[in-house]
Amino acid sequence: MTDPLEIPVLGRPVDAVASVRGSKSLTNRWLVVAALADGDSLLRGVLDGDDTRHMVEALRTLGFELQWDRDAETIRVSGGGGRIPASLAELYGGNAGTTVRFLVSLVALGRGSFHVDGDARMRERPIHDLLDGLAALGVSVRSEHGNGCPPVTVEADGIPGGSAIVSGETSSQFASSILLAAPHARRDVVLEIRGRLVGAPFVEMTLGVMRAAGAEVEREEGRLRVRAGRGYRGGDRAVEPDATAASYFLALPLLVGGRVTVPGLGADSLQGDLAFTGVLADMGARVDLRPDGITVEEGELRGVEHDFRDISDTFLTAAVLAPFASSPSVITGIEHTRRQESDRVAAVAHELSRLGARVEERRDALVIHPSRLHGADVETYGDHRIAMSFALVGLRVPGVRIRDPGCVAKTFPDYFERLGRLIGDR
């Protein structure tokens, strides 16, 4: 727990180029693919955050060789050709959903006994849909406490393959986890995603990474077939800047005026959260989306009605803009975020209310009215996205302090330093 951090009011428009770290979602996907690949891989622009560190440490525990140059933001991975070197391992993923969930399917490819666990919050986050899907493919896997949450034990003998159904209504990570391991199953894996898929663009991201590394995935009448025996190839892979992290910087022009450019993140991105630029446009910003970057310029801030089911990590950014808008905002499609690093719906509603906003909390939505905000300490609940989004309020409202700002280490350890440099630019 770190001391509270007071955010200085900016008091002028911003005009800057924002440097953003590599995508957490892409980094962890590429790490899994590289570990399973035939040959070495060099990953460039990787994220150095808690989620990545947990994944790297777990892969090393499993016997993979990784060389991480943090200064150069590269990781070199010696691939195992679909084999897991260790036959016994205790793996810990903290509160990193991608790490814990991806590891469960990864170790299923091995031979032996593997235990995958997380922190106290991760032990409350459901994983039973993934376990049911793996069981349908012939994997012996169980929730240790019988509650469908970690810790999980996998008695591994490879993934036989076949057909499985995975619910998409809680998290897209369950489908992605199975898909990432599927090319090394003994026979084809046919995956059906049942229900309305939360975070559908993240599954598309997974498919894009898999295909780029040589896997063969086909769509068949609403199902995905992954061809067995078409494993991954090593190679030189670039990780895009993180679109969710970029959302905080791209929101600044609507909050304080001016413009912000994020280079290296453009129209061809694999990341679904790039669609947040459309939300900013709906809220009044002028958005220039190019193949090599994004520029957002100020406009008259107005409320928005938007379903964030596909880009739910960004709803918090929209929520902290909403009290300053000229009309109410209705943010929907967010019920599943109650089961993430915190109950994000309740947390955002409570902290905005403590700052003076008028907020209506519903099961799957927030209605946020134009309000006059005042300073207060913001509780972050150990959630990096609460800390990063609410820090923006302090650039406009005096007296906003972020409790436990160090929680941003999960995905963006130097967020406050980069924010400080950004608002110091002219």
Tab-separated table of C-alpha atoms in Angstrom:
chain	number	residue	atom	x	y	z
A	1	MET	CA	0.000	0.000	0.000
A	2	THR	CA	1.529	3.289	-1.102
A	3	ASP	CA	0.815	6.786	0.282
A	4	PRO	CA	-1.999	8.829	-1.323
A	5	LEU	CA	-1.001	10.924	-4.318
A	6	GLU	CA	-2.518	14.371	-4.872
A	7	ILE	CA	-3.132	15.201	-8.531
A	8	PRO	CA	-2.187	18.763	-9.535
A	9	VAL	CA	-4.783	20.788	-11.416
A	10	LEU	CA	-3.536	21.427	-14.949
A	11	GLY	CA	-5.235	24.772	-15.533
A	12	ARG	CA	-4.504	24.959	-19.257
A	13	PRO	CA	-5.069	22.959	-22.453
A	14	VAL	CA	-2.760	20.041	-23.184
A	15	ASP	CA	-0.749	19.718	-26.415
A	16	ALA	CA	1.366	16.588	-26.323
A	17	VAL	CA	2.436	13.260	-27.752
A	18	ALA	CA	1.698	10.410	-25.344
A	19	SER	CA	4.046	7.459	-24.986
A	20	VAL	CA	2.114	4.323	-24.028
A	21	ARG	CA	3.458	0.967	-22.879
A	22	GLY	CA	2.862	-2.253	-24.788
A	23	SER	CA	-0.493	-3.981	-24.604
A	24	LYS	CA	-0.958	-6.253	-21.605
A	25	SER	CA	-3.430	-8.408	-23.510
A	26	LEU	CA	-1.122	-8.831	-26.490
A	27	THR	CA	1.996	-9.345	-24.367
A	28	ASN	CA	0.506	-12.281	-22.462
A	29	ARG	CA	-0.945	-13.837	-25.618
A	30	TRP	CA	2.400	-13.596	-27.390
A	31	LEU	CA	4.189	-15.081	-24.381
A	32	VAL	CA	1.959	-18.175	-24.462
A	33	VAL	CA	2.307	-18.530	-28.223
A	34	ALA	CA	6.092	-18.049	-28.062
A	35	ALA	CA	6.440	-20.670	-25.320
A	36	LEU	CA	4.525	-23.200	-27.432
A	37	ALA	CA	6.196	-22.285	-30.729
A	38	ASP	CA	8.710	-24.318	-32.650
A	39	GLY	CA	11.855	-22.165	-32.445
A	40	ASP	CA	12.823	-18.944	-30.737
A	41	SER	CA	10.734	-15.767	-30.642
A	42	LEU	CA	11.729	-12.172	-29.975
A	43	LEU	CA	8.888	-10.094	-28.547
A	44	ARG	CA	9.374	-6.331	-28.914
A	45	GLY	CA	7.576	-3.578	-27.013
A	46	VAL	CA	6.416	-5.892	-24.225
A	47	LEU	CA	4.681	-4.568	-21.138
A	48	ASP	CA	6.672	-4.542	-17.915
A	49	GLY	CA	3.860	-4.835	-15.389
A	50	ASP	CA	2.661	-7.201	-12.687
A	51	ASP	CA	0.546	-9.253	-15.107
A	52	THR	CA	3.492	-9.823	-17.432
A	53	ARG	CA	5.847	-10.583	-14.541
A	54	HIS	CA	3.488	-13.255	-13.235
A	55	MET	CA	3.306	-14.846	-16.688
A	56	VAL	CA	7.084	-14.753	-17.215
A	57	GLU	CA	7.746	-16.237	-13.782
A	58	ALA	CA	5.178	-18.989	-14.383
A	59	LEU	CA	6.706	-19.895	-17.739
A	60	ARG	CA	10.151	-20.073	-16.146
A	61	THR	CA	8.754	-22.293	-13.401
A	62	LEU	CA	7.442	-24.563	-16.156
A	63	GLY	CA	10.970	-24.840	-17.540
A	64	PHE	CA	10.870	-22.420	-20.461
A	65	GLU	CA	13.895	-20.217	-21.152
A	66	LEU	CA	13.150	-16.478	-21.318
A	67	GLN	CA	15.573	-13.569	-21.532
A	68	TRP	CA	13.947	-10.266	-20.562
A	69	ASP	CA	15.693	-6.994	-21.370
A	70	ARG	CA	13.539	-4.486	-19.535
A	71	ASP	CA	15.418	-1.453	-20.842
A	72	ALA	CA	14.917	-2.561	-24.444
A	73	GLU	CA	11.345	-3.789	-23.706
A	74	THR	CA	12.095	-7.155	-25.327
A	75	ILE	CA	11.707	-10.779	-24.256
A	76	ARG	CA	13.402	-13.644	-26.086
A	77	VAL	CA	11.602	-16.963	-25.634
A	78	SER	CA	12.908	-20.423	-26.493
A	79	GLY	CA	9.820	-22.288	-27.674
A	80	GLY	CA	9.031	-25.814	-26.597
A	81	GLY	CA	7.274	-26.961	-29.766
A	82	GLY	CA	4.034	-27.595	-27.901
A	83	ARG	CA	5.712	-29.402	-24.999
A	84	ILE	CA	5.713	-28.347	-21.338
A	85	PRO	CA	9.197	-29.041	-19.893
A	86	ALA	CA	8.136	-29.479	-16.247
A	87	SER	CA	5.964	-32.303	-14.957
A	88	LEU	CA	5.169	-30.722	-11.595
A	89	ALA	CA	4.667	-27.029	-10.832
A	90	GLU	CA	3.031	-24.589	-8.425
A	91	LEU	CA	2.072	-21.477	-10.426
A	92	TYR	CA	0.893	-18.119	-9.085
A	93	GLY	CA	-0.801	-15.441	-11.167
A	94	GLY	CA	-1.716	-12.783	-8.601
A	95	ASN	CA	-4.851	-10.960	-9.752
A	96	ALA	CA	-4.003	-11.301	-13.447
A	97	GLY	CA	-6.954	-12.865	-15.244
A	98	THR	CA	-5.091	-13.531	-18.480
A	99	THR	CA	-2.187	-15.127	-16.625
A	100	VAL	CA	-4.207	-17.495	-14.435
A	101	ARG	CA	-6.747	-18.438	-17.090
A	102	PHE	CA	-4.265	-18.869	-19.944
A	103	LEU	CA	-1.970	-20.982	-17.752
A	104	VAL	CA	-4.712	-23.498	-16.966
A	105	SER	CA	-5.065	-24.469	-20.640
A	106	LEU	CA	-1.326	-24.199	-21.284
A	107	VAL	CA	-0.365	-26.715	-18.590
A	108	ALA	CA	-3.070	-29.094	-19.826
A	109	LEU	CA	-0.724	-29.744	-22.756
A	110	GLY	CA	1.873	-31.147	-20.352
A	111	ARG	CA	2.345	-34.457	-18.587
A	112	GLY	CA	2.056	-34.265	-14.834
A	113	SER	CA	0.370	-32.345	-12.031
A	114	PHE	CA	0.043	-28.564	-12.071
A	115	HIS	CA	-1.455	-26.195	-9.504
A	116	VAL	CA	-2.554	-22.706	-10.623
A	117	ASP	CA	-3.501	-20.114	-8.011
A	118	GLY	CA	-3.930	-16.365	-7.557
A	119	ASP	CA	-4.414	-13.770	-4.852
A	120	ALA	CA	-7.464	-13.383	-2.619
A	121	ARG	CA	-9.434	-11.453	-5.246
A	122	MET	CA	-8.561	-13.972	-7.992
A	123	ARG	CA	-9.895	-16.735	-5.740
A	124	GLU	CA	-13.276	-14.977	-5.989
A	125	ARG	CA	-13.223	-14.652	-9.778
A	126	PRO	CA	-15.073	-17.459	-11.595
A	127	ILE	CA	-13.264	-19.904	-13.851
A	128	HIS	CA	-15.756	-22.786	-13.985
A	129	ASP	CA	-16.742	-22.107	-17.608
A	130	LEU	CA	-13.116	-22.680	-18.628
A	131	LEU	CA	-12.862	-25.832	-16.527
A	132	ASP	CA	-16.043	-27.233	-18.087
A	133	GLY	CA	-14.717	-26.503	-21.573
A	134	LEU	CA	-11.401	-28.228	-20.903
A	135	ALA	CA	-13.160	-31.209	-19.323
A	136	ALA	CA	-15.218	-31.623	-22.504
A	137	LEU	CA	-11.920	-31.845	-24.412
A	138	GLY	CA	-10.722	-34.680	-22.168
A	139	VAL	CA	-8.679	-32.722	-19.610
A	140	SER	CA	-8.687	-33.684	-15.926
A	141	VAL	CA	-9.080	-30.361	-14.139
A	142	ARG	CA	-10.781	-29.225	-10.951
A	143	SER	CA	-11.379	-26.234	-8.729
A	144	GLU	CA	-9.686	-27.127	-5.444
A	145	HIS	CA	-12.447	-25.641	-3.263
A	146	GLY	CA	-15.280	-26.846	-5.494
A	147	ASN	CA	-16.573	-23.309	-6.033
A	148	GLY	CA	-15.567	-22.842	-9.669
A	149	CYS	CA	-12.762	-20.424	-8.751
A	150	PRO	CA	-8.998	-20.799	-8.334
A	151	PRO	CA	-6.938	-22.506	-7.079
A	152	VAL	CA	-7.104	-25.053	-9.887
A	153	THR	CA	-5.329	-28.392	-10.244
A	154	VAL	CA	-4.688	-29.933	-13.656
A	155	GLU	CA	-3.706	-33.596	-13.866
A	156	ALA	CA	-2.300	-33.237	-17.336
A	157	ASP	CA	-1.836	-35.776	-20.098
A	158	GLY	CA	-2.118	-33.486	-23.087
A	159	ILE	CA	-5.351	-32.187	-24.591
A	160	PRO	CA	-7.130	-34.979	-26.512
A	161	GLY	CA	-9.285	-32.489	-28.468
A	162	GLY	CA	-12.825	-32.713	-29.783
A	163	SER	CA	-15.768	-30.374	-29.234
A	164	ALA	CA	-16.464	-28.040	-26.348
A	165	ILE	CA	-18.928	-25.322	-25.420
A	166	VAL	CA	-17.767	-22.301	-23.431
A	167	SER	CA	-20.023	-19.591	-22.079
A	168	GLY	CA	-19.044	-16.134	-23.223
A	169	GLU	CA	-21.198	-14.193	-20.772
A	170	THR	CA	-18.640	-13.838	-17.956
A	171	SER	CA	-15.344	-13.368	-19.770
A	172	SER	CA	-13.821	-13.767	-23.219
A	173	GLN	CA	-10.654	-15.079	-21.559
A	174	PHE	CA	-12.083	-18.592	-21.223
A	175	ALA	CA	-12.456	-18.969	-24.983
A	176	SER	CA	-9.070	-17.351	-25.608
A	177	SER	CA	-7.395	-19.680	-23.131
A	178	ILE	CA	-8.617	-22.820	-24.901
A	179	LEU	CA	-7.943	-21.394	-28.346
A	180	LEU	CA	-4.326	-20.527	-27.543
A	181	ALA	CA	-3.554	-24.116	-26.490
A	182	ALA	CA	-5.713	-25.811	-29.141
A	183	PRO	CA	-3.171	-26.051	-32.024
A	184	HIS	CA	-1.200	-28.526	-29.905
A	185	ALA	CA	-4.121	-30.792	-29.021
A	186	ARG	CA	-3.977	-34.346	-30.372
A	187	ARG	CA	-6.924	-33.728	-32.682
A	188	ASP	CA	-8.890	-30.743	-33.904
A	189	VAL	CA	-10.637	-28.576	-31.332
A	190	VAL	CA	-14.092	-27.297	-32.233
A	191	LEU	CA	-15.177	-24.530	-29.874
A	192	GLU	CA	-18.664	-23.096	-29.589
A	193	ILE	CA	-19.075	-19.908	-27.585
A	194	ARG	CA	-22.529	-19.953	-26.005
A	195	GLY	CA	-24.458	-16.792	-25.114
A	196	ARG	CA	-23.632	-13.176	-25.835
A	197	LEU	CA	-19.861	-12.893	-25.744
A	198	VAL	CA	-18.368	-10.333	-23.370
A	199	GLY	CA	-15.325	-8.622	-24.873
A	200	ALA	CA	-15.727	-10.229	-28.300
A	201	PRO	CA	-12.854	-8.165	-29.791
A	202	PHE	CA	-10.451	-9.902	-27.398
A	203	VAL	CA	-11.266	-13.265	-28.995
A	204	GLU	CA	-10.614	-11.689	-32.389
A	205	MET	CA	-7.284	-10.466	-30.999
A	206	THR	CA	-6.465	-14.026	-29.933
A	207	LEU	CA	-7.287	-15.365	-33.385
A	208	GLY	CA	-5.146	-12.675	-34.999
A	209	VAL	CA	-2.140	-13.600	-32.850
A	210	MET	CA	-2.636	-17.321	-33.475
A	211	ARG	CA	-2.855	-16.921	-37.242
A	212	ALA	CA	0.153	-14.606	-37.339
A	213	ALA	CA	2.178	-17.373	-35.670
A	214	GLY	CA	1.033	-20.095	-38.074
A	215	ALA	CA	-2.049	-21.668	-36.487
A	216	GLU	CA	-5.034	-22.585	-38.651
A	217	VAL	CA	-8.449	-21.523	-37.374
A	218	GLU	CA	-11.671	-21.790	-39.364
A	219	ARG	CA	-15.202	-20.591	-38.696
A	220	GLU	CA	-17.885	-23.243	-39.097
A	221	GLU	CA	-21.535	-22.301	-38.551
A	222	GLY	CA	-20.886	-20.171	-35.515
A	223	ARG	CA	-18.097	-22.386	-34.182
A	224	LEU	CA	-14.320	-22.164	-34.347
A	225	ARG	CA	-12.246	-25.124	-35.513
A	226	VAL	CA	-8.548	-25.131	-34.643
A	227	ARG	CA	-6.549	-27.585	-36.719
A	228	ALA	CA	-4.343	-29.959	-34.762
A	229	GLY	CA	-0.782	-30.370	-35.919
A	230	ARG	CA	-0.581	-26.780	-37.188
A	231	GLY	CA	1.522	-25.450	-34.340
A	232	TYR	CA	3.071	-22.068	-33.847
A	233	ARG	CA	6.286	-20.853	-35.449
A	234	GLY	CA	8.827	-18.694	-33.652
A	235	GLY	CA	9.571	-15.253	-35.027
A	236	ASP	CA	10.088	-11.561	-34.430
A	237	ARG	CA	6.861	-10.119	-32.971
A	238	ALA	CA	5.966	-6.502	-32.239
A	239	VAL	CA	3.537	-5.705	-29.409
A	240	GLU	CA	1.312	-2.687	-30.049
A	241	PRO	CA	0.912	0.116	-27.504
A	242	ASP	CA	-1.911	-0.649	-25.088
A	243	ALA	CA	-5.202	0.783	-26.372
A	244	THR	CA	-6.851	0.728	-22.948
A	245	ALA	CA	-3.934	2.586	-21.358
A	246	ALA	CA	-4.065	5.070	-24.223
A	247	SER	CA	-7.703	5.825	-23.401
A	248	TYR	CA	-6.714	7.867	-20.330
A	249	PHE	CA	-4.437	10.147	-22.342
A	250	LEU	CA	-6.809	10.395	-25.295
A	251	ALA	CA	-9.580	11.571	-22.948
A	252	LEU	CA	-7.583	14.593	-21.782
A	253	PRO	CA	-8.599	17.021	-24.557
A	254	LEU	CA	-12.281	16.635	-23.633
A	255	LEU	CA	-11.439	17.253	-19.986
A	256	VAL	CA	-8.928	20.110	-20.134
A	257	GLY	CA	-8.865	21.153	-23.812
A	258	GLY	CA	-6.128	20.901	-26.409
A	259	ARG	CA	-5.021	17.771	-28.228
A	260	VAL	CA	-3.134	14.520	-27.639
A	261	THR	CA	-1.473	12.167	-30.116
A	262	VAL	CA	-0.657	8.501	-29.441
A	263	PRO	CA	1.787	7.158	-32.040
A	264	GLY	CA	2.087	3.497	-33.024
A	265	LEU	CA	-1.568	2.692	-32.347
A	266	GLY	CA	-3.699	3.008	-35.442
A	267	ALA	CA	-6.563	1.876	-37.602
A	268	ASP	CA	-5.110	-1.610	-38.211
A	269	SER	CA	-4.779	-2.449	-34.520
A	270	LEU	CA	-5.710	-5.918	-33.227
A	271	GLN	CA	-7.129	-4.310	-30.075
A	272	GLY	CA	-10.858	-3.881	-29.773
A	273	ASP	CA	-10.489	-1.118	-27.181
A	274	LEU	CA	-9.439	1.169	-30.018
A	275	ALA	CA	-13.201	1.531	-30.517
A	276	PHE	CA	-13.144	3.857	-27.502
A	277	THR	CA	-12.101	6.576	-29.931
A	278	GLY	CA	-15.640	6.337	-31.292
A	279	VAL	CA	-17.009	6.980	-27.793
A	280	LEU	CA	-14.796	10.049	-27.532
A	281	ALA	CA	-16.130	11.258	-30.877
A	282	ASP	CA	-19.697	10.734	-29.650
A	283	MET	CA	-18.808	12.792	-26.570
A	284	GLY	CA	-17.721	15.692	-28.771
A	285	ALA	CA	-14.033	15.122	-29.535
A	286	ARG	CA	-12.475	15.416	-32.974
A	287	VAL	CA	-10.698	12.137	-33.696
A	288	ASP	CA	-8.109	11.524	-36.419
A	289	LEU	CA	-7.451	7.776	-36.654
A	290	ARG	CA	-4.559	6.942	-38.972
A	291	PRO	CA	-2.636	3.715	-39.665
A	292	ASP	CA	0.332	5.022	-37.645
A	293	GLY	CA	-1.384	6.862	-34.806
A	294	ILE	CA	-4.352	8.630	-33.233
A	295	THR	CA	-4.921	12.314	-32.517
A	296	VAL	CA	-7.809	13.527	-30.371
A	297	GLU	CA	-8.704	17.221	-30.161
A	298	GLU	CA	-11.045	19.042	-27.837
A	299	GLY	CA	-14.719	19.628	-28.514
A	300	GLU	CA	-17.821	20.485	-26.533
A	301	LEU	CA	-18.172	17.650	-24.034
A	302	ARG	CA	-21.611	16.053	-24.095
A	303	GLY	CA	-23.121	12.969	-22.530
A	304	VAL	CA	-23.148	9.616	-24.269
A	305	GLU	CA	-25.310	6.506	-24.313
A	306	HIS	CA	-23.138	3.508	-25.074
A	307	ASP	CA	-23.033	-0.270	-24.546
A	308	PHE	CA	-19.517	-1.056	-23.290
A	309	ARG	CA	-19.830	-4.863	-23.335
A	310	ASP	CA	-17.112	-5.206	-25.986
A	311	ILE	CA	-14.792	-2.530	-24.538
A	312	SER	CA	-15.626	-2.658	-20.840
A	313	ASP	CA	-12.128	-1.772	-19.592
A	314	THR	CA	-12.675	1.694	-21.038
A	315	PHE	CA	-16.031	2.430	-19.411
A	316	LEU	CA	-14.234	3.908	-16.404
A	317	THR	CA	-12.580	6.514	-18.616
A	318	ALA	CA	-15.945	7.564	-20.020
A	319	ALA	CA	-17.427	7.584	-16.517
A	320	VAL	CA	-14.947	10.147	-15.160
A	321	LEU	CA	-15.623	12.426	-18.136
A	322	ALA	CA	-19.396	12.174	-17.723
A	323	PRO	CA	-19.939	14.592	-14.767
A	324	PHE	CA	-18.339	17.396	-16.808
A	325	ALA	CA	-20.617	16.823	-19.817
A	326	SER	CA	-23.540	19.033	-20.811
A	327	SER	CA	-26.042	16.156	-20.650
A	328	PRO	CA	-26.397	12.825	-18.792
A	329	SER	CA	-24.455	9.733	-19.798
A	330	VAL	CA	-25.864	6.186	-19.770
A	331	ILE	CA	-23.152	3.506	-19.593
A	332	THR	CA	-24.465	-0.034	-20.125
A	333	GLY	CA	-23.129	-3.552	-20.727
A	334	ILE	CA	-20.924	-3.539	-17.627
A	335	GLU	CA	-22.436	-6.068	-15.186
A	336	HIS	CA	-19.584	-8.541	-15.786
A	337	THR	CA	-17.090	-5.935	-14.512
A	338	ARG	CA	-18.467	-6.483	-11.007
A	339	ARG	CA	-16.334	-9.666	-11.012
A	340	GLN	CA	-13.060	-8.139	-12.132
A	341	GLU	CA	-10.216	-6.661	-10.055
A	342	SER	CA	-12.937	-4.916	-8.050
A	343	ASP	CA	-16.685	-4.542	-8.362
A	344	ARG	CA	-16.081	-1.791	-10.868
A	345	VAL	CA	-19.702	-0.726	-11.242
A	346	ALA	CA	-20.127	-0.184	-7.508
A	347	ALA	CA	-16.655	1.306	-7.113
A	348	VAL	CA	-17.095	3.900	-9.861
A	349	ALA	CA	-20.554	4.859	-8.597
A	350	HIS	CA	-19.341	5.226	-5.007
A	351	GLU	CA	-16.181	7.202	-5.778
A	352	LEU	CA	-17.889	9.549	-8.226
A	353	SER	CA	-20.584	10.176	-5.607
A	354	ARG	CA	-17.931	11.001	-2.990
A	355	LEU	CA	-16.540	13.582	-5.423
A	356	GLY	CA	-19.978	15.191	-5.703
A	357	ALA	CA	-21.391	13.539	-8.830
A	358	ARG	CA	-25.013	12.467	-9.113
A	359	VAL	CA	-24.902	8.814	-10.123
A	360	GLU	CA	-27.570	6.144	-10.483
A	361	GLU	CA	-26.185	2.639	-10.090
A	362	ARG	CA	-28.062	-0.189	-11.794
A	363	ARG	CA	-27.219	-3.879	-12.123
A	364	ASP	CA	-25.773	-3.480	-15.612
A	365	ALA	CA	-25.453	0.263	-15.962
A	366	LEU	CA	-24.524	3.660	-14.595
A	367	VAL	CA	-26.412	6.882	-15.265
A	368	ILE	CA	-24.160	9.867	-14.582
A	369	HIS	CA	-25.572	13.393	-14.530
A	370	PRO	CA	-23.761	16.702	-15.098
A	371	SER	CA	-22.413	17.667	-11.675
A	372	ARG	CA	-20.137	20.102	-9.865
A	373	LEU	CA	-17.308	18.038	-8.381
A	374	HIS	CA	-15.089	18.745	-5.374
A	375	GLY	CA	-11.893	17.256	-4.025
A	376	ALA	CA	-11.733	14.054	-1.980
A	377	ASP	CA	-9.569	10.993	-1.429
A	378	VAL	CA	-10.391	8.326	-4.024
A	379	GLU	CA	-10.346	4.717	-2.829
A	380	THR	CA	-8.887	2.462	-5.544
A	381	TYR	CA	-9.796	-0.991	-4.115
A	382	GLY	CA	-6.449	-2.287	-5.382
A	383	ASP	CA	-7.746	-1.772	-8.928
A	384	HIS	CA	-5.336	-0.184	-11.389
A	385	ARG	CA	-8.099	1.101	-13.652
A	386	ILE	CA	-9.846	2.934	-10.818
A	387	ALA	CA	-6.578	4.704	-9.988
A	388	MET	CA	-5.717	5.655	-13.569
A	389	SER	CA	-9.154	6.885	-14.579
A	390	PHE	CA	-9.928	8.894	-11.434
A	391	ALA	CA	-6.543	10.611	-11.596
A	392	LEU	CA	-7.912	12.465	-14.631
A	393	VAL	CA	-10.531	14.174	-12.457
A	394	GLY	CA	-7.764	15.734	-10.393
A	395	LEU	CA	-6.391	17.535	-13.435
A	396	ARG	CA	-9.547	19.654	-13.378
A	397	VAL	CA	-10.787	19.496	-9.768
A	398	PRO	CA	-8.556	20.670	-6.875
A	399	GLY	CA	-7.943	18.373	-3.931
A	400	VAL	CA	-8.288	14.956	-5.576
A	401	ARG	CA	-5.968	12.391	-4.005
A	402	ILE	CA	-5.537	8.811	-5.237
A	403	ARG	CA	-5.152	6.235	-2.483
A	404	ASP	CA	-2.679	3.409	-3.112
A	405	PRO	CA	-1.472	4.794	-6.455
A	406	GLY	CA	1.047	1.944	-6.621
A	407	CYS	CA	-1.736	-0.426	-7.680
A	408	VAL	CA	-1.164	0.791	-11.258
A	409	ALA	CA	1.886	-1.517	-11.327
A	410	LYS	CA	-0.456	-4.254	-12.511
A	411	THR	CA	-0.407	-2.926	-16.076
A	412	PHE	CA	1.228	0.539	-16.113
A	413	PRO	CA	3.877	0.957	-13.382
A	414	ASP	CA	5.014	4.427	-14.457
A	415	TYR	CA	1.560	5.763	-15.328
A	416	PHE	CA	1.757	8.778	-13.025
A	417	GLU	CA	5.257	9.662	-14.226
A	418	ARG	CA	4.149	9.517	-17.863
A	419	LEU	CA	1.005	11.486	-17.083
A	420	GLY	CA	3.148	14.118	-15.383
A	421	ARG	CA	5.471	14.380	-18.383
A	422	LEU	CA	2.502	14.535	-20.724
A	423	ILE	CA	0.755	17.433	-19.004
A	424	GLY	CA	4.106	19.211	-18.660
A	425	ASP	CA	4.567	19.279	-22.464
A	426	ARG	CA	3.684	22.358	-24.494
